[in-house]
XYZ file of C-alpha atoms in Angstrom:
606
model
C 8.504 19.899 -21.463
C 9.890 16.447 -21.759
C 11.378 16.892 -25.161
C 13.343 19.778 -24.021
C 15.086 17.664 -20.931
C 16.657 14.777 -20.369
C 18.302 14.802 -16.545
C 21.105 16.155 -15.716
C 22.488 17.105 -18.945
C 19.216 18.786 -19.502
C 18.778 21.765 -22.234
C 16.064 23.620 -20.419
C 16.755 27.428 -19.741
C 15.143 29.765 -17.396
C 13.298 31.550 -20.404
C 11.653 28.131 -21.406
C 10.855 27.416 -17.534
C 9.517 30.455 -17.470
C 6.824 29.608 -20.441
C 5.715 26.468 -19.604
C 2.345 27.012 -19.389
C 1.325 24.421 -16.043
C -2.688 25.307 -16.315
C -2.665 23.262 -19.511
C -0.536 20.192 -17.629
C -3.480 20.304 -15.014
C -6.253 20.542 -17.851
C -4.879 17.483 -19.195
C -4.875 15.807 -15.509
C -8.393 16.953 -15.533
C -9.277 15.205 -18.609
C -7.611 11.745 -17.547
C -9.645 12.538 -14.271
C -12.942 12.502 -16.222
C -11.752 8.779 -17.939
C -10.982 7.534 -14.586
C -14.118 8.700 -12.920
C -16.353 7.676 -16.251
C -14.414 3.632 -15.901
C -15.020 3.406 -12.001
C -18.955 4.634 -12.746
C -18.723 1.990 -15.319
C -17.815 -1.000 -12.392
C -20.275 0.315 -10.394
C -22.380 -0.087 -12.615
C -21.775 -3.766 -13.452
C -21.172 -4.293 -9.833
C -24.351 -2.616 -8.514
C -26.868 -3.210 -11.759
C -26.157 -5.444 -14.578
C -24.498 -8.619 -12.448
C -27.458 -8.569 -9.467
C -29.628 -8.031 -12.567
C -28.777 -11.014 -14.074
C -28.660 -13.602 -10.986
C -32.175 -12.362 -9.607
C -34.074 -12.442 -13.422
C -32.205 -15.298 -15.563
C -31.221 -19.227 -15.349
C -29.005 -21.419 -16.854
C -25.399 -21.879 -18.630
C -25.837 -18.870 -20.246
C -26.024 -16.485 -16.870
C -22.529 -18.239 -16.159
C -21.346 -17.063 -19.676
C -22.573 -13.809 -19.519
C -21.196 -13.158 -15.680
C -17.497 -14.181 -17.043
C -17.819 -11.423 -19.723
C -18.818 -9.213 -17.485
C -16.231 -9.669 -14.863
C -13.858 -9.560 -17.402
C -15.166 -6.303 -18.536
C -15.182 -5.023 -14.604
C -11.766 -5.560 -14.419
C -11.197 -3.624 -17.666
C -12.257 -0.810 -15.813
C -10.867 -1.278 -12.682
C -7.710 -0.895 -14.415
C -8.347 1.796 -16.597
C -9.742 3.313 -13.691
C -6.243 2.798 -11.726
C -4.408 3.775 -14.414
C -5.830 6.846 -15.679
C -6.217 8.164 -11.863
C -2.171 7.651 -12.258
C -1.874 9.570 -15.189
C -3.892 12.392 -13.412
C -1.824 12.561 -10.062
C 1.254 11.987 -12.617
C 0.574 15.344 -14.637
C -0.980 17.216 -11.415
C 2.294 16.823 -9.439
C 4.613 17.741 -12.473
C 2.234 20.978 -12.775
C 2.806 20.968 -8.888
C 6.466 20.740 -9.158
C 7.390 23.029 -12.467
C 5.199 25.558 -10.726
C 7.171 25.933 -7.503
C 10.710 26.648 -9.345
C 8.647 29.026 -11.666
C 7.812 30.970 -8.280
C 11.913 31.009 -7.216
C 12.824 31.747 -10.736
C 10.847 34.999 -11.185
C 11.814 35.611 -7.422
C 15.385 35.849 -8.761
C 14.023 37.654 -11.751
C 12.604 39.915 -9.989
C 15.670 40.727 -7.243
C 17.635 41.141 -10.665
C 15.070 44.085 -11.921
C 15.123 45.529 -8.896
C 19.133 46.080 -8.666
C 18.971 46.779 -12.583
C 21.245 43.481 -13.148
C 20.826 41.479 -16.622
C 20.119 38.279 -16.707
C 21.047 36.527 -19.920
C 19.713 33.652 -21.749
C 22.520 31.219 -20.384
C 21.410 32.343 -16.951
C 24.445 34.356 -15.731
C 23.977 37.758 -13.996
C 26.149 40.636 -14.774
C 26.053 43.080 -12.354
C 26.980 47.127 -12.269
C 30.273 48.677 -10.806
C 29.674 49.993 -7.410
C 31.434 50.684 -3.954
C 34.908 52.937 -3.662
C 38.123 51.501 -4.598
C 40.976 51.757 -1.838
C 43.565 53.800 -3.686
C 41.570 55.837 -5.997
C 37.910 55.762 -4.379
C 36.415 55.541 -8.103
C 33.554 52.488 -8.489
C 34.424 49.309 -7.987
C 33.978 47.323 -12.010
C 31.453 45.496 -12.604
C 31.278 41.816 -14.381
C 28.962 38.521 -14.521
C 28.265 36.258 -12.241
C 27.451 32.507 -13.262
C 24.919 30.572 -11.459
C 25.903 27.791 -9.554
C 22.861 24.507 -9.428
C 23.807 23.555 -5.978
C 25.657 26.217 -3.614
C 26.331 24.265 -0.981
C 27.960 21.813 -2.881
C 30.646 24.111 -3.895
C 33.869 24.685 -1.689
C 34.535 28.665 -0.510
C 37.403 30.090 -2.170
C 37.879 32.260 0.273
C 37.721 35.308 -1.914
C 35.543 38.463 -1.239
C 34.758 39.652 -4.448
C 35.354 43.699 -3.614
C 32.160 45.132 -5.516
C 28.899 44.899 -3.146
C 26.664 43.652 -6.522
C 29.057 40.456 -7.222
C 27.464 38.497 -3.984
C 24.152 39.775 -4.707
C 24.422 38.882 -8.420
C 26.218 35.548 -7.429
C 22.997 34.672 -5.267
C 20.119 35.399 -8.202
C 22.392 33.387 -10.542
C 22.329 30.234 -8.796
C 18.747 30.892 -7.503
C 18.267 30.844 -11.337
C 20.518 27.893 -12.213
C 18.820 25.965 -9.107
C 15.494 26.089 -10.067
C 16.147 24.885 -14.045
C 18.163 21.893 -12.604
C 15.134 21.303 -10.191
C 12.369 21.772 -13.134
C 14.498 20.003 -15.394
C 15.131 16.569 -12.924
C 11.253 16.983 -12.344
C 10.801 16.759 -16.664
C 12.877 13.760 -16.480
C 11.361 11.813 -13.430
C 7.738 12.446 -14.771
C 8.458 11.766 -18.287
C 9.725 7.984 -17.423
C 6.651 7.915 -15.466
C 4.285 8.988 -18.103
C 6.079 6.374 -20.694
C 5.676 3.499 -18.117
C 1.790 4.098 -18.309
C 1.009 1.988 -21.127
C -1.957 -0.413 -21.240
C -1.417 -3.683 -23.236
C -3.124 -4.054 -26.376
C -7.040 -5.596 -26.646
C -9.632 -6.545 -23.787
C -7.281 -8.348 -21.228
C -6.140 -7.622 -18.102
C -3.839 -10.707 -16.829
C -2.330 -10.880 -13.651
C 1.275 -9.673 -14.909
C -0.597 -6.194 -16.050
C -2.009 -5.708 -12.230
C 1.901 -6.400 -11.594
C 2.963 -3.454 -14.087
C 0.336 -1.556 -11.863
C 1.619 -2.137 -8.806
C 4.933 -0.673 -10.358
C 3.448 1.762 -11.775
C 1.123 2.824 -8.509
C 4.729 2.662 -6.536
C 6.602 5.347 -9.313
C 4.013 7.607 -9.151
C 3.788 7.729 -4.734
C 7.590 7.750 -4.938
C 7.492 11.078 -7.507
C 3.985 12.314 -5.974
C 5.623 12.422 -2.490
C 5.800 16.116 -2.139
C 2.769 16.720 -4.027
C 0.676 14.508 -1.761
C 1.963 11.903 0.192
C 2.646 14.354 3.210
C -0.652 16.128 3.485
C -2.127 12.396 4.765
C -2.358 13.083 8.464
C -1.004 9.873 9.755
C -0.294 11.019 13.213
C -3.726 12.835 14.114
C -7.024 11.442 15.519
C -9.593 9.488 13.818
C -11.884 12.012 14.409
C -9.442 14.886 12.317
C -8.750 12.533 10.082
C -12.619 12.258 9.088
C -12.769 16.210 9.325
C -9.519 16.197 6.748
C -10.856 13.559 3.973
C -14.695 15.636 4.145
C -12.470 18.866 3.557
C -10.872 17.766 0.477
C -12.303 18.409 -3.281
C -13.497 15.684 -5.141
C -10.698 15.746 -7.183
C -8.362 15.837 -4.530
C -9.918 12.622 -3.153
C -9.606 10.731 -6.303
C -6.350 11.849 -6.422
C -5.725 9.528 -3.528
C -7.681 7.064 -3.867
C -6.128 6.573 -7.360
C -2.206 6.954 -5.946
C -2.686 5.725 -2.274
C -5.549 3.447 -2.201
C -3.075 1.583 0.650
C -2.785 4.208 2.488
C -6.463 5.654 2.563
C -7.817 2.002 2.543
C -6.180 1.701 5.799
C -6.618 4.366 7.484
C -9.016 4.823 10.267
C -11.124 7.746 10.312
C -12.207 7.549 6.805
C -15.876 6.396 5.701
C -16.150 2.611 5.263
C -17.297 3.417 1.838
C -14.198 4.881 0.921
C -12.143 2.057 2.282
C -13.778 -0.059 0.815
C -13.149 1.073 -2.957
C -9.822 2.471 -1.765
C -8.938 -1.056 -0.485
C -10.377 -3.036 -3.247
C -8.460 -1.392 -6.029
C -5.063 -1.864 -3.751
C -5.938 -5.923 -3.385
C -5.746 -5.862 -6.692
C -2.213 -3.888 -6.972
C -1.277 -6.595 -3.843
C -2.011 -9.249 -6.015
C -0.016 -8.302 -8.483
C 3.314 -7.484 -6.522
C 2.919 -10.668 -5.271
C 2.383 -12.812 -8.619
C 5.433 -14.340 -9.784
C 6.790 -14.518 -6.537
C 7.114 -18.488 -5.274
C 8.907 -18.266 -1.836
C 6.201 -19.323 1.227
C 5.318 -16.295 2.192
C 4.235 -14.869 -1.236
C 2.406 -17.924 -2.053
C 0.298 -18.176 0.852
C -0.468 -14.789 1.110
C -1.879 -14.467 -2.510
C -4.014 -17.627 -1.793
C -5.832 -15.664 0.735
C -6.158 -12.289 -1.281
C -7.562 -14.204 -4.299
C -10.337 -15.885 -2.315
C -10.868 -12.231 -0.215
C -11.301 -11.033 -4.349
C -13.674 -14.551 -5.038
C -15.931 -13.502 -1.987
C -15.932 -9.611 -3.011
C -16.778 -10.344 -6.259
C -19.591 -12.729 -5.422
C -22.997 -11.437 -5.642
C -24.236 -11.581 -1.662
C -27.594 -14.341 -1.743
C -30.743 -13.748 -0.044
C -30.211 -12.338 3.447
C -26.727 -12.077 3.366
C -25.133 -8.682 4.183
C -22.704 -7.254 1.890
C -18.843 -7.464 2.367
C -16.667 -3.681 3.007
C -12.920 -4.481 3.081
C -11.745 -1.827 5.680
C -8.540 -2.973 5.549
C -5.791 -5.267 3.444
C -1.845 -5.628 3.249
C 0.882 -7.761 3.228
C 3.241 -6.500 5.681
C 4.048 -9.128 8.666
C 1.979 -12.078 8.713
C -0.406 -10.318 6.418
C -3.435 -8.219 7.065
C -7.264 -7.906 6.424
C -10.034 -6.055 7.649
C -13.646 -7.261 6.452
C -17.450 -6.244 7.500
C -20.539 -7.729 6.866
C -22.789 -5.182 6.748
C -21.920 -1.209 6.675
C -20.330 -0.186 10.019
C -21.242 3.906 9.456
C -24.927 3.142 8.655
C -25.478 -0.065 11.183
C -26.693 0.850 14.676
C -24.863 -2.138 15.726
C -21.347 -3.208 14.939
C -19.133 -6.062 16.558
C -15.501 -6.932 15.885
C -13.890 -10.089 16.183
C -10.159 -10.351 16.964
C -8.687 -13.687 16.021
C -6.145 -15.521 17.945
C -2.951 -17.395 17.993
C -1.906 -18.690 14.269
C -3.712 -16.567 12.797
C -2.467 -15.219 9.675
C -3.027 -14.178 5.805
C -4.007 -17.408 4.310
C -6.855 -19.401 2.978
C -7.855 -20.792 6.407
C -8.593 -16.962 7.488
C -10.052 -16.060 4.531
C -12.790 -19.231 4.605
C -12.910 -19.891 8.291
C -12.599 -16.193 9.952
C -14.445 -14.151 7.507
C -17.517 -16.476 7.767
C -17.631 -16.278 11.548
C -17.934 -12.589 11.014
C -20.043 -13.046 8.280
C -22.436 -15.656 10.177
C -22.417 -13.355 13.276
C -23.587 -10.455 11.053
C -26.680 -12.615 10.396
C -27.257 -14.103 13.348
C -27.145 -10.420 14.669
C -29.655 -9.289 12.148
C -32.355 -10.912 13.074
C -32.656 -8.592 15.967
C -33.786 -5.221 14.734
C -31.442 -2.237 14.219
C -29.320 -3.007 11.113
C -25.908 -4.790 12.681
C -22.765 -4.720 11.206
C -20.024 -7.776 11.764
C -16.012 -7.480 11.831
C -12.965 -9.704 11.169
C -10.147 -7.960 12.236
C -6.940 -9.122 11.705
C -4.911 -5.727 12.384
C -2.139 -7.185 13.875
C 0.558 -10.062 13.996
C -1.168 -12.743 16.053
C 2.039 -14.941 17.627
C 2.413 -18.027 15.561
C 3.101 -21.279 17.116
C 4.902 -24.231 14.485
C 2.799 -26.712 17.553
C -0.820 -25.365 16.910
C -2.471 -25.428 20.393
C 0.333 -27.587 21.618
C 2.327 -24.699 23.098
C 1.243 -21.247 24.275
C 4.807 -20.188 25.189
C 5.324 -17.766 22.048
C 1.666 -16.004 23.424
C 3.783 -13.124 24.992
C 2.233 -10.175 25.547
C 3.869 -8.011 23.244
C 1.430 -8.830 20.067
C -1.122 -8.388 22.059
C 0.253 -4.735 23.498
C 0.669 -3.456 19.655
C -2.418 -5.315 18.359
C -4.170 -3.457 21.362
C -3.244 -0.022 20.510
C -4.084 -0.741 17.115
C -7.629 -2.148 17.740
C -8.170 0.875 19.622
C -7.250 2.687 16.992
C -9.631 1.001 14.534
C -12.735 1.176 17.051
C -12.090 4.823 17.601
C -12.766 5.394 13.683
C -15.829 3.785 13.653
C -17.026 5.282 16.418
C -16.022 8.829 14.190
C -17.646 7.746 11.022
C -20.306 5.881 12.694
C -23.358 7.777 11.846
C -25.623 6.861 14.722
C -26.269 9.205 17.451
C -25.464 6.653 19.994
C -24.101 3.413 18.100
C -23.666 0.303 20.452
C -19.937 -1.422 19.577
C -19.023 -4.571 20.723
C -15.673 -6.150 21.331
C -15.313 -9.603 20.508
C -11.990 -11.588 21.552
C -11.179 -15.315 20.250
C -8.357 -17.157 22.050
C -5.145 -15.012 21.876
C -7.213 -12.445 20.270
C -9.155 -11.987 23.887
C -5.809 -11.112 25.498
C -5.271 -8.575 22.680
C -9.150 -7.283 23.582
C -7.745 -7.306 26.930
C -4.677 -5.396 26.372
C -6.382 -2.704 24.186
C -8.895 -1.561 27.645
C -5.667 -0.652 29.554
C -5.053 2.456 27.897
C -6.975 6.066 29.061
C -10.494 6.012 28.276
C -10.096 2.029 27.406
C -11.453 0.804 23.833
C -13.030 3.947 21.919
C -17.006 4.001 22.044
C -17.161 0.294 22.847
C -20.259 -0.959 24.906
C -20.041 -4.473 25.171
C -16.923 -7.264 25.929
C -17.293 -10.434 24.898
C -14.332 -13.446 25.555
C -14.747 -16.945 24.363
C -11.952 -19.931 24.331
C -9.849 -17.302 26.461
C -6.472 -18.222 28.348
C -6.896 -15.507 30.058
C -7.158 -11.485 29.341
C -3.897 -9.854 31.190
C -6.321 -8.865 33.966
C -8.051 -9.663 37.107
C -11.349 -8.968 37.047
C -13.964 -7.780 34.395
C -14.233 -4.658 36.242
C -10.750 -3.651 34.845
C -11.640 -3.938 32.062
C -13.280 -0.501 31.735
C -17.190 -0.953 30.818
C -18.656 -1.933 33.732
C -18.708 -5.636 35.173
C -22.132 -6.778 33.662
C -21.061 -5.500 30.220
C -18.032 -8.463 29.859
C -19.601 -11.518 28.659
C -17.675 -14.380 28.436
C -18.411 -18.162 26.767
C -16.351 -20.813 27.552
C -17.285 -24.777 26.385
C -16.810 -27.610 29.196
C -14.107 -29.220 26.749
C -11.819 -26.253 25.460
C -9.009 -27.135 27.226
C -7.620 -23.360 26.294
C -9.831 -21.933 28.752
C -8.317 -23.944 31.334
C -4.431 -24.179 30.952
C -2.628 -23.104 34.201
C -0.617 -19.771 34.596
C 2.657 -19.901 33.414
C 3.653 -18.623 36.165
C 3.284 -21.790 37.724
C 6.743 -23.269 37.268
C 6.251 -26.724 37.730
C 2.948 -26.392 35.528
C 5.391 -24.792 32.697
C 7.861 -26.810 32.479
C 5.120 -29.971 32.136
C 3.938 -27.830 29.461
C 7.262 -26.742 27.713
C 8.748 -30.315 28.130
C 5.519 -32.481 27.357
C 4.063 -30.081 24.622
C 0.318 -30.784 25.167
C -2.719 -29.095 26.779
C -4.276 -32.320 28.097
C -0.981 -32.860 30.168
C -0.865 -29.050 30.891
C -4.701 -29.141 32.231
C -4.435 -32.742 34.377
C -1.117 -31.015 35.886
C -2.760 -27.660 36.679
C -5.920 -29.284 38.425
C -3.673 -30.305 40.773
C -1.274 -26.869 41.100
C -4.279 -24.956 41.105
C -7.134 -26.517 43.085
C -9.035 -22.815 43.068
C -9.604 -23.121 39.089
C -9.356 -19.451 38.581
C -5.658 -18.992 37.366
C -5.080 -19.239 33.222
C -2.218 -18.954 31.130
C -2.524 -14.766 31.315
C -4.205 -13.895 34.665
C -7.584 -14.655 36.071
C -10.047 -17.082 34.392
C -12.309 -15.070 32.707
C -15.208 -17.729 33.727
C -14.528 -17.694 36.834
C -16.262 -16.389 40.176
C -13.792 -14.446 41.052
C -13.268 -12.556 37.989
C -16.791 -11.133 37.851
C -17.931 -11.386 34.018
C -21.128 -12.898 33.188
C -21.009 -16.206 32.084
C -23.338 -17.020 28.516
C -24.309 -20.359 27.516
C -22.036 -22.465 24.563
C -22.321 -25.945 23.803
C -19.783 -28.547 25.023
C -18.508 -29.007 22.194
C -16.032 -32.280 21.441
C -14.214 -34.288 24.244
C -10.467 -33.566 24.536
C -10.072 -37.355 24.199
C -12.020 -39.005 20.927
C -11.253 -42.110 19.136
C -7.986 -42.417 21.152
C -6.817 -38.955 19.721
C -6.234 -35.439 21.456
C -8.499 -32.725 19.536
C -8.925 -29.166 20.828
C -12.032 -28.741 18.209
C -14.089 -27.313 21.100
C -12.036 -24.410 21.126
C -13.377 -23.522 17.354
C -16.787 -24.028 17.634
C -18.056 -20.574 19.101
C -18.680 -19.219 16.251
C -20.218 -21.808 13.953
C -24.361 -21.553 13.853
C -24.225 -25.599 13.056
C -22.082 -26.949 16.253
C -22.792 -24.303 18.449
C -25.886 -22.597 18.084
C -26.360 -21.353 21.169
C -22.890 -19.569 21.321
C -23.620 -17.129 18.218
C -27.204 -16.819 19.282
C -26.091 -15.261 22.538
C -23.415 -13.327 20.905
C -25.535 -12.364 18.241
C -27.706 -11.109 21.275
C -25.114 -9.411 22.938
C -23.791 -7.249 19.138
C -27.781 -6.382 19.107
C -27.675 -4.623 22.123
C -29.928 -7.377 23.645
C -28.023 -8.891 26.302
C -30.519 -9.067 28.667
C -32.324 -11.807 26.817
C -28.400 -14.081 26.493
C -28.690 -17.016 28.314
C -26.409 -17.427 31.434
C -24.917 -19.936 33.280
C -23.174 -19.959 36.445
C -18.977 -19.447 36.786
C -16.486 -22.401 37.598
């Protein structure tokens, strides 16, 4: 169609509309379809086969030679992949669009048989004489109406035209004229698109091509959007979500996955699997948005999403469980969503929620992922196949002072990082394939008052068994038995020297303001001993490790003394999670994701 339109001067008539034949537009949607399927079966391939194949059967400088090539050649594909999914949606949603105004032109057409009116080849109706004059009752003359592209842009004259047929004529004509200016704006919009799609010349695919991508991905959801982007049912349950993606054809699912990998990467309900290649694809559109780019923000963030890419691409050593990215994006402070281990097939799955100063950057990438990742194993060793979660879901508050302040820890982040946890657990529990799958909720820091925060809705956190706090200032309520799974199913670790743990309520004025004015938790802590002789108020609520607020207490090492070598450190409150400093933390946690807690070492409450 494209060489017959160009916008809004377009030369397209209602007879060509008519002809355009849109089955052949979807056969060739079809065919870039096949290429796109063919290149991702391709990766797979290398992914799956020939790179495992190599590490597990050959040594040497060579192996590193040969693995280049063929990550070069697996991102080859990827793209191709990307791009010819594009080209598909591209042509299917022209098809989509040119077929609609073919079903309101031969509606008009049709109307205009009916009434035995003539519609010419420049699209204007003329119409029959009809109804009785006033003064001589004869017939009323007929004439031609011309169609007008938009009606209700056109001011009333405030002239009735006398003969009944003119309005009726008037109406098929611009019926006519408004669906060749709609077909013939669709031509135009598509054919851009369709030019843009251009791979560069030879075997490489640099980081500024993943940035055409992005570009590219973004034209084609912008011109796609009645075609697909409102069928995605963003506002139902996980569980109709999951009934919605199984409901779809194959090709309708690539269709996404090629156009809205963002969209279906991140949205819960949908198989892991799914995600996973849904999100992997968009990291690397992410990536290239963000390349060129050299404020702060940008820089930092693309850190992080290259070494998430590093790790995905790495092929997983002996006993280590392989890596799903449920989630990814760059909105706010940045999010990711990573398992270790495949959360529909594992009868086990824990997620971790991260706290304060948390964000999108190397540190989470290295230092959160392998806490997930090390849990995952530690968890393993117990049986039923476990899966592990870092969940970063949310904007975690950010504080410029590290640990020194906990004033911009307001409870909002943790209110919308709540309902979206919830969210999250309630599609794994939907895609979960278990029978009866045993979910844990972990909460780190700020990330236990977000844990916290997500139990206060109806029917708490979705299908979630088990509670676990460590280094927690406190969960937003008073005992564990709020919390809405039963007092002996919050578990709750808390070392002798994380001063976190113990930093007095806020709302302890004169406590606050030694806080707020002296900026440090070792002045915070000596000040609240003495405001708060009982030992059971934190910065939001109840001590967790406490008597009084009922959870049971597992064993964690010390871990480092606020004071060493003349220098304040808060290290204590990192080492939960770490198999080397504190291996009796993850053992007990790794317990606890098993579905083993009866076997976690206790100790008493302060």
């Amino acid at each position: 169609m494209s060489g017959r339109s160009g916008g809004a001067g377009s030369a397209l008539t209602w007879t060509a509309l008519r002809e355009v034949k849109c089955a052949e537009l979807e056969q060739a949607a079809d065919g870039w379809g096949r290429v796109s399927n063919r290149a991702d079966a391709a990766r797979d391939r290398i992914e799956g086969q020939l790179l495992p194949g190599l590490h597990n059967t050959q040594k040497g400088e060579a192996v590193g030679a040969a693995v280049g090539r063929l990550r070069r050649l697996e991102a080859n594909f990827q793209y191709i992949y990307t791009e010819c999914g594009l080209l598909r949606t591209t042509l299917n949603s022209l098809a989509h669009e040119i077929r609609a105004q073919q079903r309101v032109l031969q509606g008009a057409l049709d109307d205009a048989a009916a009434l035995r009116f003539t519609v010419h080849a420049d699209g204007s109706v003329t119409y029959p004489a009809a109804g009785e004059g006033l003064v001589d009752g004869k017939p009323l003359a007929g004439g031609t109406a011309s169609g007008v592209p938009n009606p209700g842009m056109v001011t009333p004259s405030g002239l009735v035209a006398p003969n009944p047929n003119a309005g009726k004529a008037q109406d098929i004509a611009d019926r006519v004229a408004q669906a060749v200016r709609t077909a013939a704006d669709a031509d135009w919009r598509y054919a851009r698109i369709l030019r843009s799609l251009k791979a560069q010349e030879g075997l490489d695919v640099p980081a500024a091509t993943w940035k055409d991508a992005a570009a590219d991905a973004a034209a084609v959801r912008q011109a796609a959007g009645s075609y697909m982007r409102n069928a995605i049912p963003h506002d139902a349950s996980p569980a109709e979500r999951k009934a919605w993606w199984a409901g779809l054809t194959d090709e309708q699912r690539e269709e996404y996955l090629a156009v809205y990998p963002d969209q279906i990467g991140n949205l819960d309900g949908i198989p892991a699997l799914v995600r996973d290649a849904a999100n992997r694809d968009n990291l690397q559109l992410l990536m290239g948005k963000l390349e060129g780019r050299d404020d702060d923000d940008a820089v930092t963030k693309l850190a992080a999403l290259r070494e998430i890419d590093r790790q995905l691409r790495a092929v997983p050593g002996p006993g280590e469980p392989p890596m799903y990215l449920l989630g990814i994006g760059d909105q706010g402070n940045g999010r990711a969503i990573v398992s270790y281990g495949n959360p529909d097939t594992a009868r086990n799955v824990a997620a971790y929620v991260p706290g304060l100063n948390t964000s999108l950057d190397e540190e989470f990438a290295d230092g959160d992922l392998k806490r997930a990742r090390d849990l995952s194993i530690a968890s393993n060793r117990y049986g039923a196949p476990a899966a592990a979660i870092a969940w970063l879901g949310y904007d975690a508050p950010q504080s410029p002072d590290g640990l020194r302040s906990l004033s911009v820890a307001a409870g909002g982040s943790a209110e919308e990082g709540g309902m979206a946890f919830r969210g999250f657990m309630s599609g794994i529990e939907a895609t979960n394939e278990s029978e009866d799958p045993h979910l844990t909720a972990i909460g780190h820091s700020y990330g236990s008052r977000t844990v916290g925060a997500a139990t206060q809705h109806p029917g708490g956190i979705p299908g979630v068994d088990d509670i676990v706090f460590v280094g927690s200032p406190g969960v937003g309520v008073e005992k564990a038995e709020d919390l809405g799974v039963g007092r002996d199913h919050v578990f709750v670790g808390a070392a002798a020297n994380d001063v976190v743990t113990k930093l007095p309520s806020k709302s302890e004025s004169a406590v606050g303001a030694v806080e707020m004015l002296f900026g440090g938790p070792a002045v915070a802590y000596a000040a609240g001993d003495l405001a708060d002789r009982g030992d059971d108020d934190v910065w939001f609520g109840k001590d967790p490790a406490s008597e009084a607020f009922g959870a049971r207490r597992f064993e964690v090492g010390d871990g480092p003394p606020l004071i060493a070598g003349g220098k304040l450190t808060v290290d204590a409150h990192s080492e939960y999670f770490d198999p080397e400093l504190d291996k009796t933390s993850v053992q007990n946690m790794a317990l606890i994701s098993a579905g083993r807690s009866q076997n976690v070492k206790t100790e008493g409450p302060r």
